[in-house]
């Protein structure tokens, strides 16, 4: 058994243990035995209800979102050849939020479902990311720093625009739109889990199929073209894929910044830069980080719940500062 | 000599534009008024008249406050850009606004009966804290301070501080109190607020004007300024104090009003060149024009609804900022 595989299995085991711990924590503590019996279907009726209608879907949704955002980060970093790229900063969150708000204004709340929201969010997120990349590109390529600054500025502008739009809409619609913006999982139910799982089942095989291309894309352009690849087409395809993953996830959770940056970084330390290993490792790290953030956010400060997005933002910001200080350039 | 005349001309032109705009701002609002009412409200006030009352007690303080905020933020941006030699510097980018908001929140938590005067002190403290953090992150980075890295550090520190602010806001359910500070609004301004805002703005502006020649030298580079006999450390210290006075005051009164400080110094430089004796007064005027216009828009864009001031400046300013980031990093060839 290779050492990378062993690492992955170890992380997977940690994720499973963390999920179980998270499921037993809450306003109503469940002992390991009652958790096990409730999961298997012969526990206390109240416990089963709490577990199956609230905690289990929530934990699963967190895991799926963490996985999708982390892998979206890996793809973006590969495509833009920039280790500071990540969906939250490049405008996926604010763009997605704008998409959702616009759709709610235009068509009313009845179209909002776990199935339609990702589509609106993806449309908005895609628009924002293309805008950011388009503005940051010139003939000589994309400068990492410019890309990030452009992302921040576009996010500020889109955020303002969304706020202006939402000030003038129906209060009820506004409350619904706002729920997507804060990055929280307190509305998680099985429909969301199922919807995101379906997206991932469609997208993940494509991602895994193009792993070899990702490894090549990190080389210099001349070499890639020498290998007979159409660099531009691949980049666009991968970027669309990255946004689809990130925006679908954020449609379920709201804006989560920095997760797509940290998870790939940690994963690279564990398994190195080859994407065949990096992608699952980053996905698992994303799951673990978001799960810890969400569990801490809902238990440490109970009865108040701090959205997972804010918890990740706080810790992630410190990590980003550290990266900025230690990476060259 | 030609240049000198031209810059005076610009100052006069924009001062006139500012006055006109402020006059317009007095006229617009739900209570119908005539220009005569506006004139009387300023110079021959009669509190029996509804129109005059609305102008004198609601629109006039608000208009003046908008102008003070714009002038303060713009001037502080101009000083920062001159001293750090960084085109992308400004109160929003360098962590001053988010730092100020963060400390205001702490103040709301720790001092329940937080008054306007304490708020201003906290806001200075926070602005200083944010600026210091950003600067030390960029300073400690491997390879030292570059303009783009400074901007990047500022961005991240701002995101970080806002995450803390949001988290605490949610934990202590202070949404209503914080909404006022975080979106940048000057609705419901009254005269005492104008007075409190002027208190730090006046010495800040004065310091900025006195410093102007030294900033011109400093913007040529540390070696040049030092070689010409300038005490650069002293200038930097006074400049930082002036920036804190100007930004701290504005943030305390209006919350973070985005991007005004980054944008306007560039317009001024475009018009009058690189002499900060001309740039600073012109920047102040342009900043005031910008915020008064944004304030008018924020009151009238949607009928019967107030859009916070900061939203307009963010939308315009962000566009401008992107153009700058493009130019800046292609000139420098980018850090990678």
XYZ file of C-alpha atoms in Angstrom:
665
model
C 0.000 0.000 0.000
C 1.482 3.342 -1.010
C 2.069 5.964 1.620
C -0.312 8.432 -0.079
C -3.131 5.913 0.035
C -2.425 5.322 3.700
C -2.560 9.095 4.337
C -5.894 9.367 2.525
C -7.396 6.508 4.501
C -6.183 8.056 7.722
C -7.800 11.416 6.875
C -10.975 9.612 5.859
C -11.045 7.882 9.225
C -10.628 11.236 10.980
C -13.476 12.686 8.916
C -15.753 9.802 9.901
C -14.901 10.119 13.579
C -15.404 13.899 13.423
C -18.797 13.393 11.756
C -19.901 11.051 14.508
C -18.720 13.470 17.183
C -20.497 16.322 15.423
C -23.710 14.310 15.272
C -23.654 13.621 18.985
C -22.987 17.269 19.903
C -25.726 19.856 20.199
C -28.327 21.182 22.575
C -29.193 17.560 23.181
C -26.077 15.418 23.805
C -26.171 11.850 22.515
C -23.967 9.181 24.005
C -22.050 6.933 21.575
C -24.365 4.021 22.286
C -27.570 5.989 21.758
C -26.032 7.531 18.629
C -25.185 4.099 17.268
C -28.596 2.651 18.056
C -30.389 5.683 16.590
C -28.312 5.458 13.425
C -29.157 1.794 13.064
C -32.846 2.469 13.587
C -33.719 1.057 16.994
C -32.907 3.990 19.295
C -35.026 6.315 21.377
C -37.734 7.939 19.247
C -36.706 11.528 20.128
C -33.077 10.773 19.446
C -33.901 9.213 16.120
C -35.977 12.213 15.165
C -33.231 14.698 16.092
C -30.600 12.646 14.343
C -32.418 11.796 11.127
C -34.209 15.082 10.506
C -31.595 17.556 11.745
C -28.102 16.410 12.531
C -27.493 13.769 9.876
C -28.606 15.865 6.886
C -26.697 18.816 8.257
C -23.458 16.892 8.692
C -23.807 15.304 5.260
C -24.499 18.663 3.629
C -21.470 20.185 5.341
C -19.315 17.327 4.110
C -20.544 17.645 0.525
C -20.113 21.419 0.510
C -16.628 21.177 2.002
C -15.618 18.602 -0.582
C -16.970 20.641 -3.513
C -15.445 23.952 -2.453
C -12.041 22.412 -1.769
C -11.917 20.733 -5.158
C -13.129 23.882 -6.825
C -10.123 25.563 -5.202
C -7.737 22.914 -6.539
C -9.092 23.372 -10.065
C -8.850 27.162 -9.911
C -5.312 27.037 -8.585
C -4.331 24.680 -11.386
C -6.031 26.634 -14.146
C -4.776 30.032 -13.030
C -1.439 28.593 -11.894
C -1.777 30.609 -8.756
C -1.801 29.133 -5.301
C -3.764 32.042 -3.845
C -6.759 31.560 -6.181
C -9.954 30.259 -4.618
C -13.677 30.426 -5.381
C -14.689 32.705 -2.489
C -12.214 35.464 -3.288
C -12.696 35.280 -7.060
C -16.334 36.283 -6.755
C -18.205 32.958 -6.817
C -19.941 33.765 -3.536
C -21.016 37.324 -4.355
C -21.829 36.431 -7.960
C -23.891 33.469 -6.838
C -25.673 35.622 -4.318
C -26.492 38.146 -7.029
C -27.803 35.338 -9.248
C -30.069 34.048 -6.510
C -31.319 37.517 -5.602
C -32.022 38.414 -9.228
C -33.899 35.191 -9.837
C -35.981 35.706 -6.706
C -36.834 39.242 -7.806
C -37.689 38.268 -11.363
C -39.610 35.058 -10.749
C -40.702 35.231 -7.119
C -40.068 32.781 -4.310
C -41.968 29.873 -5.812
C -39.056 28.972 -8.088
C -36.663 28.696 -5.159
C -35.978 25.039 -4.541
C -32.872 23.028 -3.710
C -32.847 22.145 -7.426
C -33.174 25.558 -9.010
C -30.955 27.479 -6.561
C -27.661 25.903 -7.671
C -28.476 26.749 -11.276
C -29.048 30.436 -10.470
C -26.046 30.518 -8.228
C -23.862 28.917 -10.891
C -25.021 31.405 -13.501
C -24.161 34.321 -11.205
C -20.912 32.818 -10.016
C -19.786 32.032 -13.538
C -20.526 35.561 -14.632
C -18.543 36.984 -11.713
C -15.528 34.740 -12.230
C -15.441 35.365 -15.974
C -15.665 39.079 -15.254
C -12.810 38.880 -12.756
C -10.628 36.807 -15.073
C -11.472 38.937 -18.085
C -10.518 42.084 -16.216
C -7.329 40.590 -14.817
C -6.012 39.149 -18.093
C -3.891 40.976 -20.564
C -1.644 39.888 -23.431
C 1.121 38.766 -21.096
C -1.162 36.589 -18.983
C -2.710 36.800 -15.537
C -0.801 38.279 -12.631
C -1.779 36.568 -9.394
C -1.916 39.732 -7.306
C -3.984 41.560 -9.878
C -6.359 38.641 -10.086
C -6.975 38.735 -6.339
C -7.360 42.501 -6.142
C -9.750 42.425 -9.094
C -11.695 39.647 -7.398
C -12.047 41.670 -4.236
C -13.118 44.803 -6.098
C -15.623 42.967 -8.304
C -16.998 41.288 -5.189
C -17.409 44.668 -3.505
C -19.220 46.097 -6.515
C -21.483 43.075 -7.013
C -22.186 42.960 -3.291
C -23.242 46.605 -3.300
C -25.384 46.026 -6.362
C -27.078 43.051 -4.718
C -27.732 45.070 -1.586
C -29.252 47.920 -3.600
C -31.490 45.443 -5.411
C -32.516 43.696 -2.239
C -33.363 46.942 -0.439
C -36.262 47.436 -2.751
C -37.770 43.983 -2.831
C -40.365 42.256 -0.794
C -39.234 41.660 2.816
C -40.025 37.972 2.642
C -38.034 37.495 -0.537
C -35.234 39.505 0.975
C -35.093 37.313 4.048
C -34.806 34.304 1.797
C -32.078 35.855 -0.305
C -30.190 36.913 2.783
C -30.284 33.380 4.133
C -28.032 32.332 1.270
C -25.574 35.115 1.801
C -24.492 34.377 5.350
C -22.889 30.977 4.956
C -24.827 28.899 7.420
C -26.186 25.354 7.443
C -29.072 25.770 9.834
C -31.623 25.192 7.078
C -30.089 21.915 5.956
C -32.516 19.126 5.086
C -32.482 15.996 2.952
C -33.564 17.838 -0.204
C -30.420 19.972 -0.145
C -28.241 16.945 0.534
C -29.801 15.059 -2.346
C -29.608 18.015 -4.729
C -25.930 18.651 -4.079
C -25.128 14.938 -4.163
C -26.650 14.728 -7.638
C -24.540 17.658 -8.840
C -21.425 16.024 -7.455
C -22.247 12.659 -8.992
C -22.450 14.383 -12.367
C -19.378 16.609 -11.979
C -16.880 14.465 -10.091
C -16.307 11.830 -12.810
C -15.451 14.632 -15.229
C -13.025 16.127 -12.728
C -11.337 12.780 -12.141
C -11.210 12.067 -15.868
C -9.246 15.226 -16.553
C -6.757 14.826 -13.731
C -3.929 14.051 -16.167
C -4.611 17.307 -17.993
C -4.454 19.229 -14.728
C -0.953 17.952 -14.079
C 0.142 19.134 -17.507
C -1.552 22.530 -17.213
C 0.642 23.453 -14.287
C 3.645 23.379 -16.626
C 4.671 26.370 -18.688
C 2.459 27.243 -21.649
C 5.140 26.503 -24.251
C 5.578 22.976 -22.981
C 1.855 22.353 -22.829
C 1.327 23.513 -26.384
C 4.299 21.347 -27.353
C 2.377 18.390 -25.993
C -0.441 19.129 -28.411
C -3.046 20.471 -25.994
C -5.378 23.306 -26.714
C -4.533 25.218 -23.563
C -7.183 27.865 -23.845
C -10.096 25.499 -24.361
C -9.005 23.336 -21.465
C -8.617 26.335 -19.206
C -12.121 27.582 -19.972
C -13.605 24.129 -19.490
C -11.838 23.662 -16.178
C -12.764 27.102 -14.959
C -16.421 26.434 -15.764
C -16.159 23.149 -13.916
C -14.540 24.835 -10.923
C -17.255 27.477 -10.779
C -19.982 24.844 -11.165
C -18.618 22.961 -8.167
C -18.012 26.033 -6.026
C -21.239 27.840 -6.868
C -23.451 24.778 -6.455
C -21.931 24.234 -3.031
C -22.304 27.875 -2.047
C -25.923 27.878 -3.222
C -26.511 25.448 -0.355
C -24.370 27.152 2.241
C -23.921 30.808 1.310
C -20.564 32.472 0.801
C -17.634 30.612 2.291
C -14.321 32.377 1.807
C -10.803 30.912 2.211
C -11.840 27.240 2.442
C -10.931 26.688 -1.209
C -7.509 28.142 -0.442
C -6.620 26.317 2.764
C -7.819 22.815 1.950
C -5.656 22.411 -1.205
C -2.648 23.862 0.629
C -2.927 21.391 3.478
C -3.582 18.576 1.021
C -0.454 19.470 -0.951
C 1.587 19.120 2.201
C 0.108 15.688 2.777
C 0.253 14.114 -0.680
C 2.266 16.414 -2.945
C 1.247 18.157 -6.185
C 0.034 15.230 -8.352
C -3.667 15.815 -8.962
C -4.658 12.155 -8.810
C -3.842 12.251 -5.098
C -4.327 15.941 -4.507
C -7.994 16.058 -5.508
C -9.326 13.455 -3.071
C -6.974 14.675 -0.355
C -8.136 18.286 -0.764
C -11.762 17.131 -0.800
C -11.274 15.309 2.490
C -9.466 18.270 4.053
C -12.315 20.538 2.923
C -14.826 18.212 4.554
C -12.877 18.098 7.790
C -12.274 21.843 8.024
C -15.839 22.839 7.248
C -17.213 20.194 9.594
C -15.061 21.462 12.456
C -16.022 25.070 11.628
C -19.726 24.286 11.494
C -19.694 22.167 14.636
C -17.733 24.788 16.549
C -19.998 27.543 15.215
C -23.156 25.851 16.406
C -21.947 24.433 19.736
C -19.289 26.723 21.225
C -21.516 29.761 21.410
C -24.878 28.068 21.896
C -27.664 29.094 21.922
C -26.334 31.567 19.347
C -25.123 30.062 16.112
C -22.145 31.564 14.303
C -22.380 30.715 10.572
C -19.679 28.334 9.363
C -18.679 30.856 6.691
C -17.659 33.345 9.366
C -15.756 30.746 11.366
C -13.826 29.706 8.256
C -13.288 33.358 7.322
C -11.735 34.144 10.681
C -9.354 31.201 10.754
C -8.753 31.283 7.001
C -7.834 34.955 7.036
C -5.058 34.272 9.502
C -3.813 31.412 7.327
C -3.919 33.635 4.240
C -1.874 36.308 6.012
C 0.634 33.606 6.921
C 0.766 32.437 3.287
C 1.181 35.966 2.053
C 4.066 36.497 4.429
C 5.915 33.298 3.643
C 5.360 32.787 -0.098
C 7.674 34.576 -2.421
C 5.986 37.261 -4.541
C 3.457 79.701 -14.181
C 0.890 78.433 -16.622
C 0.515 75.315 -14.488
C -0.006 77.393 -11.323
C -2.843 79.369 -12.903
C -4.398 76.186 -14.160
C -4.485 74.543 -10.734
C -6.079 77.617 -9.136
C -8.601 77.552 -11.894
C -9.440 73.923 -11.170
C -9.843 74.662 -7.476
C -12.252 77.524 -8.174
C -14.149 75.507 -10.717
C -14.643 72.561 -8.395
C -15.441 74.749 -5.402
C -18.222 76.314 -7.462
C -19.403 72.887 -8.552
C -19.433 71.737 -4.928
C -21.499 74.738 -3.836
C -23.992 74.182 -6.639
C -24.276 70.523 -5.780
C -24.789 71.297 -2.115
C -27.491 73.779 -3.071
C -29.157 71.104 -5.149
C -28.895 68.699 -2.229
C -30.786 71.221 -0.044
C -33.600 71.414 -2.554
C -34.158 67.671 -3.004
C -36.238 65.676 -0.574
C -39.775 64.751 0.400
C -40.734 68.241 1.636
C -41.129 70.562 -1.383
C -38.939 73.651 -1.128
C -37.960 76.626 -3.251
C -34.485 78.059 -3.750
C -35.620 81.063 -1.741
C -36.406 78.749 1.209
C -32.927 77.311 0.941
C -31.353 80.768 0.960
C -33.427 81.897 3.929
C -32.788 78.704 5.858
C -29.075 79.404 5.628
C -28.999 83.153 6.158
C -32.356 84.352 7.534
C -33.786 81.367 9.336
C -37.445 81.412 10.276
C -38.437 78.313 12.236
C -42.143 78.809 11.562
C -41.707 77.679 7.968
C -41.834 73.902 7.409
C -39.702 74.089 4.317
C -37.020 76.102 6.065
C -37.107 73.818 9.053
C -36.592 70.736 6.871
C -33.657 72.395 5.159
C -32.014 73.803 8.229
C -32.411 70.838 10.584
C -32.323 67.865 8.223
C -30.820 68.573 4.833
C -28.190 71.152 5.687
C -26.392 69.147 8.391
C -26.570 66.083 6.224
C -25.149 67.834 3.183
C -22.333 69.393 5.161
C -21.545 66.083 6.795
C -21.382 64.346 3.398
C -18.926 66.984 2.218
C -16.766 66.647 5.341
C -16.633 62.875 5.027
C -15.753 62.980 1.351
C -13.044 65.580 1.857
C -11.579 63.684 4.821
C -11.480 60.297 3.156
C -10.093 61.674 -0.081
C -7.379 63.661 1.656
C -6.395 60.715 3.782
C -6.168 58.593 0.624
C -3.970 61.201 -1.048
C -1.576 61.293 1.922
C -1.387 57.511 2.073
C -0.701 57.247 -1.633
C 2.009 59.858 -1.404
C 3.730 58.481 1.669
C 3.571 54.791 0.759
C 4.135 55.527 -2.955
C 1.300 53.153 -3.606
C -1.446 53.938 -6.117
C -3.785 51.424 -4.552
C -3.694 52.828 -1.016
C -6.839 54.204 0.576
C -8.797 53.949 3.824
C -10.867 50.958 2.666
C -7.926 49.046 1.261
C -5.437 49.651 4.055
C -7.608 48.234 6.835
C -8.560 51.597 8.362
C -12.286 51.314 7.719
C -12.640 47.694 8.799
C -10.454 48.331 11.846
C -12.604 51.295 12.812
C -15.804 49.287 12.428
C -14.358 46.438 14.459
C -13.466 48.699 17.380
C -16.852 50.412 17.205
C -18.470 47.029 17.604
C -16.271 46.237 20.588
C -17.314 49.593 21.994
C -20.997 48.826 21.510
C -20.439 45.599 23.405
C -18.358 46.873 26.290
C -19.896 50.314 26.798
C -23.661 49.893 26.461
C -24.409 53.619 26.586
C -21.922 54.377 23.835
C -22.247 58.007 22.855
C -21.087 59.727 19.745
C -17.964 61.133 21.342
C -16.698 57.804 22.617
C -17.510 56.287 19.230
C -15.117 58.688 17.590
C -12.263 57.744 19.914
C -12.849 54.063 19.359
C -12.938 54.614 15.663
C -9.516 56.318 15.742
C -8.137 53.497 17.791
C -9.521 50.913 15.389
C -8.325 52.737 12.296
C -4.845 52.867 13.807
C -5.002 49.201 14.722
C -6.083 48.183 11.209
C -3.426 50.307 9.521
C -0.720 48.997 11.834
C -1.732 45.369 11.209
C -1.767 45.770 7.441
C 1.544 47.544 7.439
C 3.254 44.985 9.629
C 1.924 42.062 7.580
C 3.289 43.624 4.411
C 6.501 44.599 6.180
C 7.145 41.131 7.605
C 6.466 39.436 4.272
C 9.429 37.836 2.577
C 10.870 40.281 0.076
C 9.531 43.338 1.911
C 6.845 45.846 1.018
C 5.700 46.135 -2.583
C 2.682 48.235 -3.567
C 0.665 45.238 -4.637
C 1.572 43.218 -1.571
C 0.542 46.106 0.648
C -2.831 46.225 -1.106
C -3.198 42.464 -0.819
C -2.330 42.456 2.871
C -4.863 45.231 3.400
C -7.539 43.288 1.584
C -7.036 40.152 3.597
C -6.801 41.948 6.929
C -10.053 43.727 6.014
C -11.788 40.428 5.254
C -10.466 39.002 8.498
C -11.609 41.955 10.589
C -15.037 41.917 8.944
C -15.357 38.209 9.728
C -14.681 38.993 13.398
C -17.116 41.902 13.261
C -19.830 39.759 11.674
C -19.274 36.925 14.106
C -19.552 39.188 17.132
C -22.556 40.964 15.621
C -24.390 37.688 15.258
C -23.341 36.409 18.655
C -24.585 39.495 20.460
C -27.482 40.160 18.053
C -26.415 43.708 17.309
C -27.621 43.650 13.687
C -29.646 46.833 13.862
C -26.936 48.849 15.558
C -24.249 47.547 13.239
C -26.178 47.863 9.994
C -25.964 51.597 10.465
C -22.170 51.537 10.759
C -21.313 48.857 8.252
C -23.070 50.036 5.126
C -21.932 53.609 5.371
C -24.938 55.815 5.913
C -25.506 59.355 7.057
C -29.266 59.307 7.340
C -30.683 61.172 10.378
C -27.736 63.484 10.754
C -28.124 66.370 13.147
C -25.990 69.395 13.974
C -24.133 67.924 16.976
C -22.843 65.164 14.700
C -21.560 67.725 12.232
C -19.728 69.471 15.035
C -18.193 66.228 16.281
C -17.138 65.287 12.767
C -15.493 68.675 12.226
C -13.460 68.359 15.394
C -10.953 65.806 14.065
C -11.389 66.780 10.412
C -10.135 70.354 10.840
C -6.759 69.594 12.465
C -6.410 66.616 10.105
C -6.902 68.802 7.050
C -4.615 71.465 8.449
C -1.863 68.927 9.045
C -2.372 67.595 5.532
C -2.005 71.045 3.989
C 1.102 71.836 6.057
C 2.625 68.489 5.158
C 1.886 68.811 1.450
C 5.369 70.001 0.342
C 7.063 67.278 2.395
C 4.785 64.632 0.913
C 5.743 65.750 -2.568
C 9.370 65.129 -1.630
C 8.601 61.835 0.057
C 6.683 60.619 -2.969
C 9.926 60.864 -4.930
C 11.381 58.192 -2.697
C 12.978 57.863 0.708
C 16.563 58.412 -0.567
C 15.739 61.535 -2.517
C 13.764 63.056 0.352
C 16.469 62.169 2.883
C 19.176 63.460 0.546
C 17.378 66.783 0.296
C 17.535 67.109 4.058
C 14.011 66.057 4.941
C 13.386 64.398 8.274
C 11.408 61.566 6.707
C 10.579 59.807 9.960
C 8.946 62.938 11.368
C 6.966 63.497 8.181
C 5.768 59.907 8.195
C 4.635 60.157 11.797
C 2.707 63.385 11.294
C 1.228 62.012 8.072
C 0.012 58.888 9.873
C -1.555 61.010 12.608
C -3.321 63.130 10.034
C -4.587 60.025 8.211
C -5.925 58.604 11.457
C -7.686 61.846 12.382
C -9.314 62.110 8.975
C -10.312 58.472 8.530
C -11.198 57.801 12.141
C -13.601 60.717 12.184
C -15.246 59.760 8.912
C -15.645 56.088 9.871
C -17.119 57.009 13.243
C -19.742 59.225 11.629
C -20.626 57.310 8.478
C -19.185 53.801 8.691
C -16.923 52.572 5.933
C -17.637 54.601 2.802
C -15.840 52.583 0.182
C -13.168 53.561 -2.291
C -13.560 57.371 -2.210
C -10.033 57.642 -0.854
C -8.470 55.489 -3.575
C -10.212 57.146 -6.451
C -10.097 60.898 -6.013
C -6.330 61.463 -5.616
C -5.878 59.951 -9.068
C -8.326 62.384 -10.619
C -6.502 65.246 -8.910
C -3.082 64.012 -10.067
C -4.429 63.649 -13.567
C -5.505 67.294 -13.525
C -2.632 69.049 -11.734
C 0.351 66.726 -11.795
C 2.450 65.493 -8.891
C 2.739 68.496 -6.562
C 0.895 67.667 -3.362
C 0.390 71.346 -2.522
C -2.079 71.304 -5.415
C -3.212 67.719 -5.112
C -4.424 67.909 -1.505
C -6.876 70.842 -1.792
C -8.145 69.556 -5.117
C -8.557 66.021 -3.788
C -10.526 67.321 -0.820
C -12.873 69.229 -3.147
C -13.307 66.262 -5.486
C -13.956 63.918 -2.580
C -16.617 66.239 -1.212
C -18.248 66.525 -4.641
C -18.262 62.759 -4.982
C -19.903 62.068 -1.613
C -22.435 64.879 -1.878
C -23.428 63.548 -5.299
C -23.558 59.982 -3.961
C -25.673 61.189 -1.062
C -28.114 62.896 -3.414
C -28.315 59.715 -5.455
C -28.802 57.634 -2.339
C -31.821 59.707 -1.330
C -33.451 60.037 -4.725
C -32.600 56.907 -6.756
C -35.511 54.945 -5.323
C -38.597 56.831 -4.245
C -39.253 56.865 -0.527
C -36.264 54.681 0.201
C -32.854 55.431 1.527
C -29.914 53.633 -0.081
C -26.803 53.783 2.095
C -24.137 56.151 0.823
C -21.371 53.553 0.880
C -23.107 51.420 -1.713
C -22.797 54.014 -4.447
C -19.197 54.860 -3.753
C -18.342 51.136 -3.622
C -19.874 50.491 -6.998
C -18.165 53.401 -8.726
C -14.952 53.025 -6.776
C -14.549 49.303 -7.331
C -14.635 49.813 -11.086
C -11.991 52.462 -10.807
C -9.891 50.312 -8.504
C -9.861 47.456 -11.014
C -8.603 49.766 -13.732
C -5.828 50.896 -11.374
C -4.875 47.367 -10.354
C -4.569 46.494 -14.049
C -2.335 49.412 -14.800
C -0.284 49.086 -11.673
C 0.645 45.442 -11.982
C 1.382 45.595 -15.701
C 3.769 48.499 -15.116
C 5.581 46.644 -12.386
C 5.525 43.380 -14.281
C 3.735 41.676 -11.421
C 5.367 39.987 -8.469
C 5.532 36.450 -9.876
